[in-house]
Coordinates of C-alpha atoms in Angstrom, one line a residue:
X1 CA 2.1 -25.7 -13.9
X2 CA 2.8 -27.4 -11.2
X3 CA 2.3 -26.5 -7.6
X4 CA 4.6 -24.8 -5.6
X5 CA 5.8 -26.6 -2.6
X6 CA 5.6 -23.3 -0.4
X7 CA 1.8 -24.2 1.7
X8 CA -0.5 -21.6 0.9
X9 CA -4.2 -21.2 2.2
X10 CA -7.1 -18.6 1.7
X11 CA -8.2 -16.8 4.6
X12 CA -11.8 -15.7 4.0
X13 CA -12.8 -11.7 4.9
X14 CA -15.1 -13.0 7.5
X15 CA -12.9 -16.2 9.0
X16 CA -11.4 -16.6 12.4
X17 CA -7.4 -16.1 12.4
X18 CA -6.2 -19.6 12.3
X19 CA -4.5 -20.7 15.4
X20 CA -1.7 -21.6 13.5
X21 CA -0.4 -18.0 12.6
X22 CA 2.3 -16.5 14.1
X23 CA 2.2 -13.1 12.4
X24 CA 0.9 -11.1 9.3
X25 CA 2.7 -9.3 6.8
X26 CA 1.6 -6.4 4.7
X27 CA 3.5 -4.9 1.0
X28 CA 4.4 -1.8 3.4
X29 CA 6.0 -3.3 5.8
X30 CA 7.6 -6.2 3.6
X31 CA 9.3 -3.3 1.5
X32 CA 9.9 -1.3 4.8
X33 CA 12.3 -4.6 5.6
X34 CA 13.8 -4.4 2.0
X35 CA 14.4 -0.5 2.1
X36 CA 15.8 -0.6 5.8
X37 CA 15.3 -3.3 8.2
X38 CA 15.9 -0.3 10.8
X39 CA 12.9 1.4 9.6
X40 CA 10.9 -1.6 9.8
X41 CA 12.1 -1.7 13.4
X42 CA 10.6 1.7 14.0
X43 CA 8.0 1.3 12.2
X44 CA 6.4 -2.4 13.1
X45 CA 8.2 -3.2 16.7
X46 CA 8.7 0.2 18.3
X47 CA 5.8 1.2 17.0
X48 CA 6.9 4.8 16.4
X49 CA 4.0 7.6 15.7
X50 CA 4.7 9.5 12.1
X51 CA 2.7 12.9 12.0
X52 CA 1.1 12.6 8.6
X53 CA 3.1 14.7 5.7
X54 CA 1.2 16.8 3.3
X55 CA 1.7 14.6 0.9
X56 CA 0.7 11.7 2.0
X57 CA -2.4 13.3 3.2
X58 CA -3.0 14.3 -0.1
X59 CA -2.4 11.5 -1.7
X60 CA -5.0 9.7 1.2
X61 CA -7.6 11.8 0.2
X62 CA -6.9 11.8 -3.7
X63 CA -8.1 7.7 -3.5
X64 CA -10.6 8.7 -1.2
X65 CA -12.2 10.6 -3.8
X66 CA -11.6 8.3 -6.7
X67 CA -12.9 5.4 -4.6
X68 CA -16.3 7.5 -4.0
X69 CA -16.2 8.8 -7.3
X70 CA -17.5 5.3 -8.5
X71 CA -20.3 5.4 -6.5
X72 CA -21.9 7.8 -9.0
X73 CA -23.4 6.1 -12.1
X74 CA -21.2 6.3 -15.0
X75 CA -22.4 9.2 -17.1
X76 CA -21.9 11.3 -13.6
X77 CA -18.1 10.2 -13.4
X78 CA -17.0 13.4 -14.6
X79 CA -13.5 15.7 -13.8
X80 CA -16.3 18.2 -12.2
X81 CA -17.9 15.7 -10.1
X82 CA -14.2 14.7 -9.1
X83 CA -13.2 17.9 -8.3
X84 CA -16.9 18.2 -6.2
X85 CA -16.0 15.4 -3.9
X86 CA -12.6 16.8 -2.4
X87 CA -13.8 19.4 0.0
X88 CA -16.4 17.1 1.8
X89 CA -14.2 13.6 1.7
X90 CA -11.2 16.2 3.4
X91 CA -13.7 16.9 5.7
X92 CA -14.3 13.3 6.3
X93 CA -10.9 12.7 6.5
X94 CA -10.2 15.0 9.1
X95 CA -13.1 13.5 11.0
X96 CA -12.0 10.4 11.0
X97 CA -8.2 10.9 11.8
X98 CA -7.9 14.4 13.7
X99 CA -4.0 14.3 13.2
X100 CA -4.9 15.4 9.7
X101 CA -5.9 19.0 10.8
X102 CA -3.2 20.0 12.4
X103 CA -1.3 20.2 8.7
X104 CA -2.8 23.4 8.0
X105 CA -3.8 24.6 11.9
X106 CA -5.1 28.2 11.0
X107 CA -3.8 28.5 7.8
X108 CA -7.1 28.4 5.4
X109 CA -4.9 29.6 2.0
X110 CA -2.5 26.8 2.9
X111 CA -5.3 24.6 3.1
X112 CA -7.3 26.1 -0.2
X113 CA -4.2 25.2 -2.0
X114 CA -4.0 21.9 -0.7
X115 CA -7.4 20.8 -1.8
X116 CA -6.4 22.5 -5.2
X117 CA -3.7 20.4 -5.9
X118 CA -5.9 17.5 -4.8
X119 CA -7.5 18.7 -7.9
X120 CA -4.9 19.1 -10.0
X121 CA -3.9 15.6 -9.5
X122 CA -7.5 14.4 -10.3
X123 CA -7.0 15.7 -13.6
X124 CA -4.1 14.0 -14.0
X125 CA -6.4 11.0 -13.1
X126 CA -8.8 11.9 -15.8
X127 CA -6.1 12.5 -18.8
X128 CA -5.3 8.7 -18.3
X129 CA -8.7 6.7 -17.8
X130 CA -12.5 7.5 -18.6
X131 CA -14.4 6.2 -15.6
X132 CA -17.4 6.6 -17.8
X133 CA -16.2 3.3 -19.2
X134 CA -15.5 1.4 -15.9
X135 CA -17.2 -0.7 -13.5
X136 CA -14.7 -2.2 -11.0
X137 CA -15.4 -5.5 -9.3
X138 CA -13.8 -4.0 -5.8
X139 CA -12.1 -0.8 -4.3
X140 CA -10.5 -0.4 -1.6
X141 CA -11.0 -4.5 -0.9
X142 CA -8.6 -6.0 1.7
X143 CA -7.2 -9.5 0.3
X144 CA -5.4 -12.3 2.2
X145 CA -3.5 -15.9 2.2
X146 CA -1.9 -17.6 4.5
X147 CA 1.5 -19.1 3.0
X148 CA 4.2 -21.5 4.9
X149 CA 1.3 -22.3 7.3
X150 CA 1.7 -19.7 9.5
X151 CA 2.4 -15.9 7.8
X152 CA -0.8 -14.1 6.8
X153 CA 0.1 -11.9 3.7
X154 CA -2.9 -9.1 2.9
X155 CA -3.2 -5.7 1.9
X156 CA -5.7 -3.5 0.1
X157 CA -6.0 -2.9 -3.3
X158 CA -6.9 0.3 -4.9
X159 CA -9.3 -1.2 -7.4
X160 CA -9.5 -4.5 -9.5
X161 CA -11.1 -5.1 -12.8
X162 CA -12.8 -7.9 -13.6
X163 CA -13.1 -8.3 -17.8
X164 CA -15.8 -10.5 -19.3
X165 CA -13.2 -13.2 -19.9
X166 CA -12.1 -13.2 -16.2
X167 CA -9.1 -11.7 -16.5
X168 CA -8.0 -9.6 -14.0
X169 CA -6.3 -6.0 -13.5
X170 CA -4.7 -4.5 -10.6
X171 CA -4.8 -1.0 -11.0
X172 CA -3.1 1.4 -8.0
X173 CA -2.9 5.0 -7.6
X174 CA 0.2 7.1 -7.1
X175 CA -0.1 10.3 -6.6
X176 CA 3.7 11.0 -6.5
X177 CA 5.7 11.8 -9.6
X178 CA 6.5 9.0 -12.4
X179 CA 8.7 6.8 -12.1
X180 CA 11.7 7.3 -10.3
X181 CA 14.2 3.6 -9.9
X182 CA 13.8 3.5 -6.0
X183 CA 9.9 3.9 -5.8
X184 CA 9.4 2.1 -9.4
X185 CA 10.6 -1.2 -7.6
X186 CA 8.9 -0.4 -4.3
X187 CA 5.4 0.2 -6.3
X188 CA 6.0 -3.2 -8.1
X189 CA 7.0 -5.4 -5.3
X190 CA 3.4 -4.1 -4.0
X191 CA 1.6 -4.8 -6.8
X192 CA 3.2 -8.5 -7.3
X193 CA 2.6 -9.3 -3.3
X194 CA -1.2 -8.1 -4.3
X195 CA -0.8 -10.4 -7.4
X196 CA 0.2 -13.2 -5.7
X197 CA -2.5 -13.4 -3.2
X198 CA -5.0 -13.3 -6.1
X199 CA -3.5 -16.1 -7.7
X200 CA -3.0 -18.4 -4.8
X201 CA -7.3 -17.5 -3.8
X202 CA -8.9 -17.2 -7.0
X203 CA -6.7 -19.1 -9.4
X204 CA -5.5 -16.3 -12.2
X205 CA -2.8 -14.8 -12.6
X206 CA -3.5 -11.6 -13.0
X207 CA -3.1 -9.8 -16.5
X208 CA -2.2 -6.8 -16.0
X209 CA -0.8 -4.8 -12.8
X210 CA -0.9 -1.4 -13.8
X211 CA 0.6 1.7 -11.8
X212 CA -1.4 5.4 -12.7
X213 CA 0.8 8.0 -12.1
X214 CA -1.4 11.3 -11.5
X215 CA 0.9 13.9 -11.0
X216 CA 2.5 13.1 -14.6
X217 CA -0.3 11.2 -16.5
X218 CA 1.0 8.3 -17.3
X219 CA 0.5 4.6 -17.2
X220 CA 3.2 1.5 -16.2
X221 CA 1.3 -1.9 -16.7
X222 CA 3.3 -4.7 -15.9
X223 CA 2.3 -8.3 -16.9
X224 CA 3.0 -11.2 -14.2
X225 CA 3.2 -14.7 -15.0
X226 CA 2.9 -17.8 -12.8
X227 CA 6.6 -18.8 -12.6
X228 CA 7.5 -15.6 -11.1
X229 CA 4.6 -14.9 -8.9
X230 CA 6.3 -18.8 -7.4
X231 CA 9.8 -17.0 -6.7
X232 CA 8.2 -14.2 -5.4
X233 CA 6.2 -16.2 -2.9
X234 CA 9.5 -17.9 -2.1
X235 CA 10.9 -14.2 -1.6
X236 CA 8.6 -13.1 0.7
X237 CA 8.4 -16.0 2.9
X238 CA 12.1 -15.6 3.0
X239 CA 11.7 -11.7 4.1
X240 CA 9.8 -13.1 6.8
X241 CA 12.2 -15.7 8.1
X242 CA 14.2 -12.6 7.9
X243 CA 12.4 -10.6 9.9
X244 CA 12.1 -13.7 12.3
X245 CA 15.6 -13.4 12.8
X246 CA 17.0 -10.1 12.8
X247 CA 14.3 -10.1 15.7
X248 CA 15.7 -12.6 17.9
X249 CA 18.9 -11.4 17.4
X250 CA 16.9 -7.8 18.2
X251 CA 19.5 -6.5 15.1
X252 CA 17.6 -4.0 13.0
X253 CA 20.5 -2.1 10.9
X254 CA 19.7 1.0 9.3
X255 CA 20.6 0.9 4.9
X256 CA 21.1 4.4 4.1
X257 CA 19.6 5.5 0.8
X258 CA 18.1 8.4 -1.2
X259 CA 14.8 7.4 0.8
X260 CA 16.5 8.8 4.1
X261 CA 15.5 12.1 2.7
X262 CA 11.7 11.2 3.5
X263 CA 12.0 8.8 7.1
X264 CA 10.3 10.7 10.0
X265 CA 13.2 9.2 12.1
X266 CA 16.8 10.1 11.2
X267 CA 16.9 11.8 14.8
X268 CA 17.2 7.6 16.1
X269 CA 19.3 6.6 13.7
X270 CA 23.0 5.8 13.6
X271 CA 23.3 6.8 10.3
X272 CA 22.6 10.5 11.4
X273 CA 24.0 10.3 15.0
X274 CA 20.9 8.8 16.7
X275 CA 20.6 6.0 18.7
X276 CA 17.4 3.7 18.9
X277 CA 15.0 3.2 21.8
X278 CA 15.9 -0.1 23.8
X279 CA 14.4 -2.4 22.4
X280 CA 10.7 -3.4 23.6
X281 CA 10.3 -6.8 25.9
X282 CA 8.4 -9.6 23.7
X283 CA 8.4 -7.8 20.5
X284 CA 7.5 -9.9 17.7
X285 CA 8.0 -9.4 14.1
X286 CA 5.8 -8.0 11.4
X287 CA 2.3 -6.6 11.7
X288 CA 0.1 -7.5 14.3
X289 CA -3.2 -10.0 13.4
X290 CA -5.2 -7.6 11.8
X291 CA -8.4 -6.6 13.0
X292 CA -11.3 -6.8 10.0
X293 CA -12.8 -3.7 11.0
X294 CA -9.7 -1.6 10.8
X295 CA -7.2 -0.9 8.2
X296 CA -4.0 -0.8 8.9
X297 CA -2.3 1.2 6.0
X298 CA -4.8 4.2 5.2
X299 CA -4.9 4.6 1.7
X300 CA -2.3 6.9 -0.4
X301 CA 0.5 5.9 2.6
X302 CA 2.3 4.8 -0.6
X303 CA 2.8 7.2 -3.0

């Protein structure tokens, strides 16, 4: 088809940030905008900490697990091998990010059952793919494009599958249940941002993006095509021009939902009584340049 008129560029892993961008923007906090621009407020500008909920912890070390359960060779893929690897990556976990501990503090049956529903969810994993059968071209890989010359889009992918014809699949886990409206659309929007970053630096349109649901065992693939990966690029570039302006104007309103049940911040917002911080002196919009050695979003942040 033709090409889109919206510029687009790869950025390679390795590459300098071109002096050219202004900013970069990730699937989280593009749907954080979408879902409530006041979120993204808190979330991107004022920078707000979130202590870590159970679930997302679990749902961080569940992909831990299932990206070091390809590690093993295939006939070793097993649900016991699985279930083998969640004490020690929890471990590693808590290591890493010592926020983590403080979920369970003393409480060791709380934290047994924790890594028992890890489990549980592996199985779930299990009742829905044979990793026996796998070999995926990258886990865990971070992907990026530069579009109207000056917005880095990138995120991480769970896993992608390379077939012999060189078709691609996007597969992401969600450790949360299956599918509910609100979290179906913010699940896809992430998937076709990933999507679109493959087709604008490799060429293909990917086949097949494909949401596993753990907790319920089940599958939602989703086939993309190039004439609507185009509108979504024109989309997000103009989320991003929406961002650009809601922060000169420094007017991030809150959009109440069902998802105000989860935000860590309903204490600042208006719609609860709260009032925001001031806002910070030369804030700009979206996420920061990111650094290659660090990752931004840790994995399972999205349920």
């Amino acid at each position: 088809m033709t090409a889109d008129p919206v510029t687009t560029q790869q950025l390679p892993p390795t590459a300098e940030v071109p002096a050219t961008l202004r900013a970069s923007l990730s699937p989280s906090r593009a749907a954080d905008f979408k879902t409530c621009p006041l979120l993204y407020r808190f979330r991107s500008i004022d920078r707000l900490p979130e202590q870590p909920s159970v679930e997302q912890a679990r749902g961080t070390l569940v992909h831990a697990v299932l990206e070091r359960l390809f590690d093993l060779p295939p006939a070793g893929r097993t649900p016991t091998a699985a279930g083998d690897l969640v004490a020690p990556q929890w471990e590693r976990l808590v290591a890493e990010q010592p926020e983590l501990a403080a979920l369970f503090a003393a409480d060791a049956e709380a934290r047994a059952e924790f890594l028992r529903s890890a489990t549980g969810l592996l199985r779930g994993y299990f009742a829905v793919e044979d990793p026996r059968r796998l070999e995926p071209a990258e886990r865990e890989s971070l992907i990026s494009a530069v579009v109207d010359e000056e917005l880095l889009i990138r995120g991480y992918l769970d896993r992608l599958d390379v077939a012999p014809d060189g078709a691609l699949r996007v597969v992401d886990y969600k450790t949360g249940g299956a599918p509910r409206e609100a979290f179906e659309a913010r699940a896809l929007f992430q998937l076709k941002f990933y999507a679109l970053v493959l087709w604008r630096t490799r060429g293909v349109v990917p086949r097949v993006l494909r949401l596993l649901y753990l907790k319920d065992a089940e599958v939602c693939d989703y086939a993309p095509d190039a004439d609507e990966l185009v509108r979504f690029e024109r989309t997000v570039v103009a989320l991003w021009r929406a961002i650009e302006a809601a922060t000169a104007a420094q007017d991030f309103r809150p959009r109440p939902s069902r998802l105000c049940d989860w935000c860590s911040h309903q204490r600042l917002c208006p719609s609860f009584g709260g009032t925001p911080p001031p806002f910070p002196v030369g804030s700009a919009p979206a996420d920061p340049l990111p650094d290659a050695r660090s990752r931004p979003t840790p994995p399972g942040a999205d349920e």
